[in-house]
PDB file of C-alpha atoms in Angstrom:
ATOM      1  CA  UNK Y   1       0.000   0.000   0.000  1.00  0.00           C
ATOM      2  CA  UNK Y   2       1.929   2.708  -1.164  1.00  0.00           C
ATOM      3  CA  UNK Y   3       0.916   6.338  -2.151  1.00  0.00           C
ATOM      4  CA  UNK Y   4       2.508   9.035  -3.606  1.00  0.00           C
ATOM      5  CA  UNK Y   5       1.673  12.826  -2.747  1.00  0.00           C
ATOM      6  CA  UNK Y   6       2.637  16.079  -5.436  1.00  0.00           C
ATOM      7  CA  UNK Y   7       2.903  19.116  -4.130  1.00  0.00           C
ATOM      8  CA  UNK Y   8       1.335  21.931  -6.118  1.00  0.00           C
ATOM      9  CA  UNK Y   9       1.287  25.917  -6.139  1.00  0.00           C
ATOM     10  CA  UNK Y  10      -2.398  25.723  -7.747  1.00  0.00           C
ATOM     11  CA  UNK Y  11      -5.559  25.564  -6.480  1.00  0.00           C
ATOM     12  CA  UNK Y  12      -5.754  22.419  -4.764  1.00  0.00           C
ATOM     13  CA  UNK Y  13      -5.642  18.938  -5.302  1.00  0.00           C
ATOM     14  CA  UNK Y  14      -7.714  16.080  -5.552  1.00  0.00           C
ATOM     15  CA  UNK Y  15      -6.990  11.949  -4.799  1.00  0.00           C
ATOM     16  CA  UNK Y  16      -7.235   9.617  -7.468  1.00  0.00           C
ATOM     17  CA  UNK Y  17      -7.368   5.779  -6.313  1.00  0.00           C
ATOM     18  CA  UNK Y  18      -5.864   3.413  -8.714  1.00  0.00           C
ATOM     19  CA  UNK Y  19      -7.310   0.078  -8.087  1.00  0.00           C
ATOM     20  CA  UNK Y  20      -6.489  -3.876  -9.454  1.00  0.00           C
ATOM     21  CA  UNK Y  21      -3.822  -3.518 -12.555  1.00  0.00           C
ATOM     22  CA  UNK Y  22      -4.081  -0.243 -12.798  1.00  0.00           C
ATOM     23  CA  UNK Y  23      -1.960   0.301  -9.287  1.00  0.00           C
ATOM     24  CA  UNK Y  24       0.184  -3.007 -10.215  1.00  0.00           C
ATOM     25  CA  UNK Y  25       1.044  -0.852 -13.553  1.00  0.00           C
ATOM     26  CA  UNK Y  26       1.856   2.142 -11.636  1.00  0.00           C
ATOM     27  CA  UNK Y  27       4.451   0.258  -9.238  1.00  0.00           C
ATOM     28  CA  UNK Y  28       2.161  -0.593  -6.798  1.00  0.00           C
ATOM     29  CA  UNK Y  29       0.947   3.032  -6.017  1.00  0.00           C
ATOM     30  CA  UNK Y  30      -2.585   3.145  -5.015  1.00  0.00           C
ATOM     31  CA  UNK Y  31      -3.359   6.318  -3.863  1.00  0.00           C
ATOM     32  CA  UNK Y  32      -1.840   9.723  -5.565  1.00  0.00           C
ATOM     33  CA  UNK Y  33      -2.854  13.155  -5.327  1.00  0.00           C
ATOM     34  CA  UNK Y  34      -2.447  16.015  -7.822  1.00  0.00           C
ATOM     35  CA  UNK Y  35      -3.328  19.266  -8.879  1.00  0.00           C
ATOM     36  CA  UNK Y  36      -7.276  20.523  -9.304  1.00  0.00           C
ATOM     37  CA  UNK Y  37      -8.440  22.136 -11.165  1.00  0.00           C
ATOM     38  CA  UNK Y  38      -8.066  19.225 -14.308  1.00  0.00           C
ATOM     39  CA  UNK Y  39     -10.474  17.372 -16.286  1.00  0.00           C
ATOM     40  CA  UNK Y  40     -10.770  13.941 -16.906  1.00  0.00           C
ATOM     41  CA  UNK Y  41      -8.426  13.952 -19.671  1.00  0.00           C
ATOM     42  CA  UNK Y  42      -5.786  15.817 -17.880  1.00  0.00           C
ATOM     43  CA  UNK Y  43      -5.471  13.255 -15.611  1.00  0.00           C
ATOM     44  CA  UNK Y  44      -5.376  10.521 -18.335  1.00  0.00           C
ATOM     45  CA  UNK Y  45      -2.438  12.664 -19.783  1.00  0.00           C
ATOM     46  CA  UNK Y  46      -0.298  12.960 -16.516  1.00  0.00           C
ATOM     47  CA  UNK Y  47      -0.672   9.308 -15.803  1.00  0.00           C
ATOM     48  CA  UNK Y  48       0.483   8.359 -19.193  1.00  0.00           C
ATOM     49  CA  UNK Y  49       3.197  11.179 -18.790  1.00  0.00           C
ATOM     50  CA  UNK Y  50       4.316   9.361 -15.289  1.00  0.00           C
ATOM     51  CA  UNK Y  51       3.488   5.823 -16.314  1.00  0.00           C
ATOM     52  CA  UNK Y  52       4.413   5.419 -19.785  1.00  0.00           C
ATOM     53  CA  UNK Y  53       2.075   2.672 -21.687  1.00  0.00           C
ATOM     54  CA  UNK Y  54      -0.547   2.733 -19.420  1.00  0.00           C
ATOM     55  CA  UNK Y  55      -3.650   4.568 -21.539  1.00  0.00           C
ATOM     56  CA  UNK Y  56      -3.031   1.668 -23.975  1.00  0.00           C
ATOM     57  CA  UNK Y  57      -2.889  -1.265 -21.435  1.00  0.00           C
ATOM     58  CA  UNK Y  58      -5.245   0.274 -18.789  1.00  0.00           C
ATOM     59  CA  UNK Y  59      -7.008   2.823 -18.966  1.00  0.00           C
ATOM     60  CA  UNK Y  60      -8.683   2.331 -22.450  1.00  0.00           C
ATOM     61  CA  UNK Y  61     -10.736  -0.688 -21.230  1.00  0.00           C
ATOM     62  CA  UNK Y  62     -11.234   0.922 -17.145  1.00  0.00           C
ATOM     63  CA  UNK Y  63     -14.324   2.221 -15.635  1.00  0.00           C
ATOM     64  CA  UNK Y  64     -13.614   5.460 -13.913  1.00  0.00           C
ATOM     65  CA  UNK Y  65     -15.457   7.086 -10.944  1.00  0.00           C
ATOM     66  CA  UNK Y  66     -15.612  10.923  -9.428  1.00  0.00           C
ATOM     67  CA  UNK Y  67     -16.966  11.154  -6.477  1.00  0.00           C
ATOM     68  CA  UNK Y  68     -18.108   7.446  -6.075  1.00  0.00           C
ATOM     69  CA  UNK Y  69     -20.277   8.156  -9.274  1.00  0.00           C
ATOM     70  CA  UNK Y  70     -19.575   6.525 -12.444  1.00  0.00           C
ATOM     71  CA  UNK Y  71     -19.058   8.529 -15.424  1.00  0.00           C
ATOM     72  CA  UNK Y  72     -18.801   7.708 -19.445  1.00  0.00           C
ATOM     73  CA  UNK Y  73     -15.310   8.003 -21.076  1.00  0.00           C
ATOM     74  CA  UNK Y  74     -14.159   6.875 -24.525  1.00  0.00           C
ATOM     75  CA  UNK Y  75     -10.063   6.969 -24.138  1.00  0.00           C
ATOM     76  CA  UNK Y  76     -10.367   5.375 -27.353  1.00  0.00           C
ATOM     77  CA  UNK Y  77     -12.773   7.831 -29.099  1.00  0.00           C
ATOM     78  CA  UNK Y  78     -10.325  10.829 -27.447  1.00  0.00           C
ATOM     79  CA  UNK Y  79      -6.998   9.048 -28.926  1.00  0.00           C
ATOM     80  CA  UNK Y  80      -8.575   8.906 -32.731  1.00  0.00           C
ATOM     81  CA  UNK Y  81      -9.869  12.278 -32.239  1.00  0.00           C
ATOM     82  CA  UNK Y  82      -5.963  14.114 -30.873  1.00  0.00           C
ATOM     83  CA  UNK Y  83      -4.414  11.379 -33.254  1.00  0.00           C
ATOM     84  CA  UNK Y  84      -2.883   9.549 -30.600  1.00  0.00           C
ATOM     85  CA  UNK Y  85      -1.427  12.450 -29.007  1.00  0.00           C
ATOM     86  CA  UNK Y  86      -0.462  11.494 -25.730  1.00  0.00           C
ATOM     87  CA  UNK Y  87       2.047  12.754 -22.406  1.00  0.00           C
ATOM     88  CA  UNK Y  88       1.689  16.120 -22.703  1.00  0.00           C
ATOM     89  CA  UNK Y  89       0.981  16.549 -18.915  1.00  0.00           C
ATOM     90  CA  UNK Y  90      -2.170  17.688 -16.923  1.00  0.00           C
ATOM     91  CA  UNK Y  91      -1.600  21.159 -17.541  1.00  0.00           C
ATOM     92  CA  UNK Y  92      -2.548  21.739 -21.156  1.00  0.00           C
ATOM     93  CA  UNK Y  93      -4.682  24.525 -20.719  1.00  0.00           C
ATOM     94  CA  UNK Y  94      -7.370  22.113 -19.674  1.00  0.00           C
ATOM     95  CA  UNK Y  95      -8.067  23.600 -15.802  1.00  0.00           C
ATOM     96  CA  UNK Y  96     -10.937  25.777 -15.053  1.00  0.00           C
ATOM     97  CA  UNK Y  97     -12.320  28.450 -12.017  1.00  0.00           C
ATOM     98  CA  UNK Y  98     -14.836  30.189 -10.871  1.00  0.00           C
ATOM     99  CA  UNK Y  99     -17.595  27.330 -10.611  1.00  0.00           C
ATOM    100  CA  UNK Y 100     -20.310  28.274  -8.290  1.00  0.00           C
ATOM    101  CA  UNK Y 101     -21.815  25.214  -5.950  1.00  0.00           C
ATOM    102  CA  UNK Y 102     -23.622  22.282  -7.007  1.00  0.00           C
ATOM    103  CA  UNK Y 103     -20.697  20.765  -6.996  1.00  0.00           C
ATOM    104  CA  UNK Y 104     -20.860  16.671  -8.522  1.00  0.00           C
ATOM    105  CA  UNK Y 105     -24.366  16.439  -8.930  1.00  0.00           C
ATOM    106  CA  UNK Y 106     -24.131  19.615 -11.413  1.00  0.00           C
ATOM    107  CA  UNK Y 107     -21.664  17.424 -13.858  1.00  0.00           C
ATOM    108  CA  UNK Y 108     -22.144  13.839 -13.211  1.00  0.00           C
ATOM    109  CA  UNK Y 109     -23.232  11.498 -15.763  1.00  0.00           C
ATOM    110  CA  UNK Y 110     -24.479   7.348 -15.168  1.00  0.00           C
ATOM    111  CA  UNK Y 111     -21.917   5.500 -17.194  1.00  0.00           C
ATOM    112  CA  UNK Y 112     -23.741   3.665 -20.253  1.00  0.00           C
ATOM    113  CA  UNK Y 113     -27.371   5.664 -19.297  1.00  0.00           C
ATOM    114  CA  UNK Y 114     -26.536   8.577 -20.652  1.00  0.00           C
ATOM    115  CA  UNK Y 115     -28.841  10.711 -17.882  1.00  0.00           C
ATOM    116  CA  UNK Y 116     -27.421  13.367 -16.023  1.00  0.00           C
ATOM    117  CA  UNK Y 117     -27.571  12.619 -11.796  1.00  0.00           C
ATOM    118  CA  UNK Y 118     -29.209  15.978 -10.556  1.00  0.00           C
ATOM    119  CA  UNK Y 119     -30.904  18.904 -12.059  1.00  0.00           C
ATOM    120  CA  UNK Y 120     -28.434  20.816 -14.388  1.00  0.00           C
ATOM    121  CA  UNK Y 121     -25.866  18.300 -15.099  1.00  0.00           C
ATOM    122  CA  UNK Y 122     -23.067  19.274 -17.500  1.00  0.00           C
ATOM    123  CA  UNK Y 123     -23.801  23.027 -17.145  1.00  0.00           C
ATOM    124  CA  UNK Y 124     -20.264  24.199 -17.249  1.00  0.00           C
ATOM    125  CA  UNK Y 125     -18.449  20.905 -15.669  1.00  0.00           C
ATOM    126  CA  UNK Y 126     -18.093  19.005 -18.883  1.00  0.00           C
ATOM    127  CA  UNK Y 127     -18.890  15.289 -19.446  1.00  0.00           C
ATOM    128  CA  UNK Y 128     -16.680  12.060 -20.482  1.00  0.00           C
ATOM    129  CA  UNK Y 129     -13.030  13.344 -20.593  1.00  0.00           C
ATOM    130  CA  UNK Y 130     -13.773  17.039 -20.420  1.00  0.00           C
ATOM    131  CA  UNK Y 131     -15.127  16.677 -17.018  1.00  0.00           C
ATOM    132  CA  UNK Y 132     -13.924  18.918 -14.576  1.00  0.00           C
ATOM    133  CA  UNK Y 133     -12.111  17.725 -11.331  1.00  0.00           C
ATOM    134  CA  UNK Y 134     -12.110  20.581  -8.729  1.00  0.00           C
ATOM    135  CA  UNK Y 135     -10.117  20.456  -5.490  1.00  0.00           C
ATOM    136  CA  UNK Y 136     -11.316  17.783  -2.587  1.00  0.00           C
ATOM    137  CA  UNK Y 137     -12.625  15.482  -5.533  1.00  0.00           C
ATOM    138  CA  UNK Y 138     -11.830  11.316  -5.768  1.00  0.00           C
ATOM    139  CA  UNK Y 139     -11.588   9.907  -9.104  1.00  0.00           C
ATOM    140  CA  UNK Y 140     -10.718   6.042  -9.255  1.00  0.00           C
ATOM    141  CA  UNK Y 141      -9.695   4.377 -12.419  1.00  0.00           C
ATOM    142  CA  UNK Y 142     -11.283   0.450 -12.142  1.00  0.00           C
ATOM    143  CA  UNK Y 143      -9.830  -1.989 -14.093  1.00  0.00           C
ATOM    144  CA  UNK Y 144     -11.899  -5.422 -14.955  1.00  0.00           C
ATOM    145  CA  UNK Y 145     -11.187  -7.849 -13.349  1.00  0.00           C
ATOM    146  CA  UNK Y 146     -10.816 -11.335 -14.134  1.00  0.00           C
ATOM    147  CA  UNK Y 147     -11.769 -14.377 -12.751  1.00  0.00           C
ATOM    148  CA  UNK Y 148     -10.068 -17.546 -12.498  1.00  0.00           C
TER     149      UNK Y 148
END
């Protein structure tokens, strides 16, 4: 049980939990936290920065949570779309301010429903990969797991 802390001059941060093969890939790190304000895809970026390989053998077939909710990603989609484009950081002009509250039920989304969870979902917080991660938030990355 290991876990790795970043200091940062931003914001804040936020804790993403890497669970299964996903903290086996990272060395056996299961807990890091890192600068908010991000998105989604910022934090795909800076784990592919820090663990090279791992959008390809990881993350494209993971489920991913924020805030215990699941939301809908397509890594896959993304990596067509930026032409495979990948380890450019978590920086990449992707962070964002000045949200008002309503916090995660303003931008979550059910993963494979399609419905937004509370009135006014994805006003301003993104969805999929452009969702926005704000200081104090958990993401996890969930890898299947097999049986055997």
């Amino acid at each position: 049980m290991s876990t790795s802390t970043s200091t940062s001059t931003s914001t804040g941060t936020f804790t993403l939990l890497l669970f299964a093969s996903a903290s086996t890939f990272a060395g056996d790190l299961e807990t890091l936290t890192l600068p908010a304000p991000t998105t989604l895809r910022g934090v795909f970026r800076e784990l592919e920065r820090r663990f090279p390989g791992m959008t390809r053998r990881i993350l494209r077939s993971s489920a991913v949570t924020v805030n215990l909710e699941y939301v809908d990603v397509d890594v896959e989609a993304d990596e067509a779309s930026s032409g495979g484009n990948r380890g450019k950081g978590a920086g990449g002009g992707e962070t964002g301010g000045g949200h008002g509250d309503g916090g995660e039920q303003e931008r979550m989304r059910v993963k494979g429903e399609g419905k937004a969870v509370g009135e006014g979902a994805g006003e301003g917080g993104g969805e999929g990969l452009d969702l926005l991660i704000r200081p104090g938030d958990e993401v996890g990355i969930i890898p299947p797991v097999s049986s055997g």
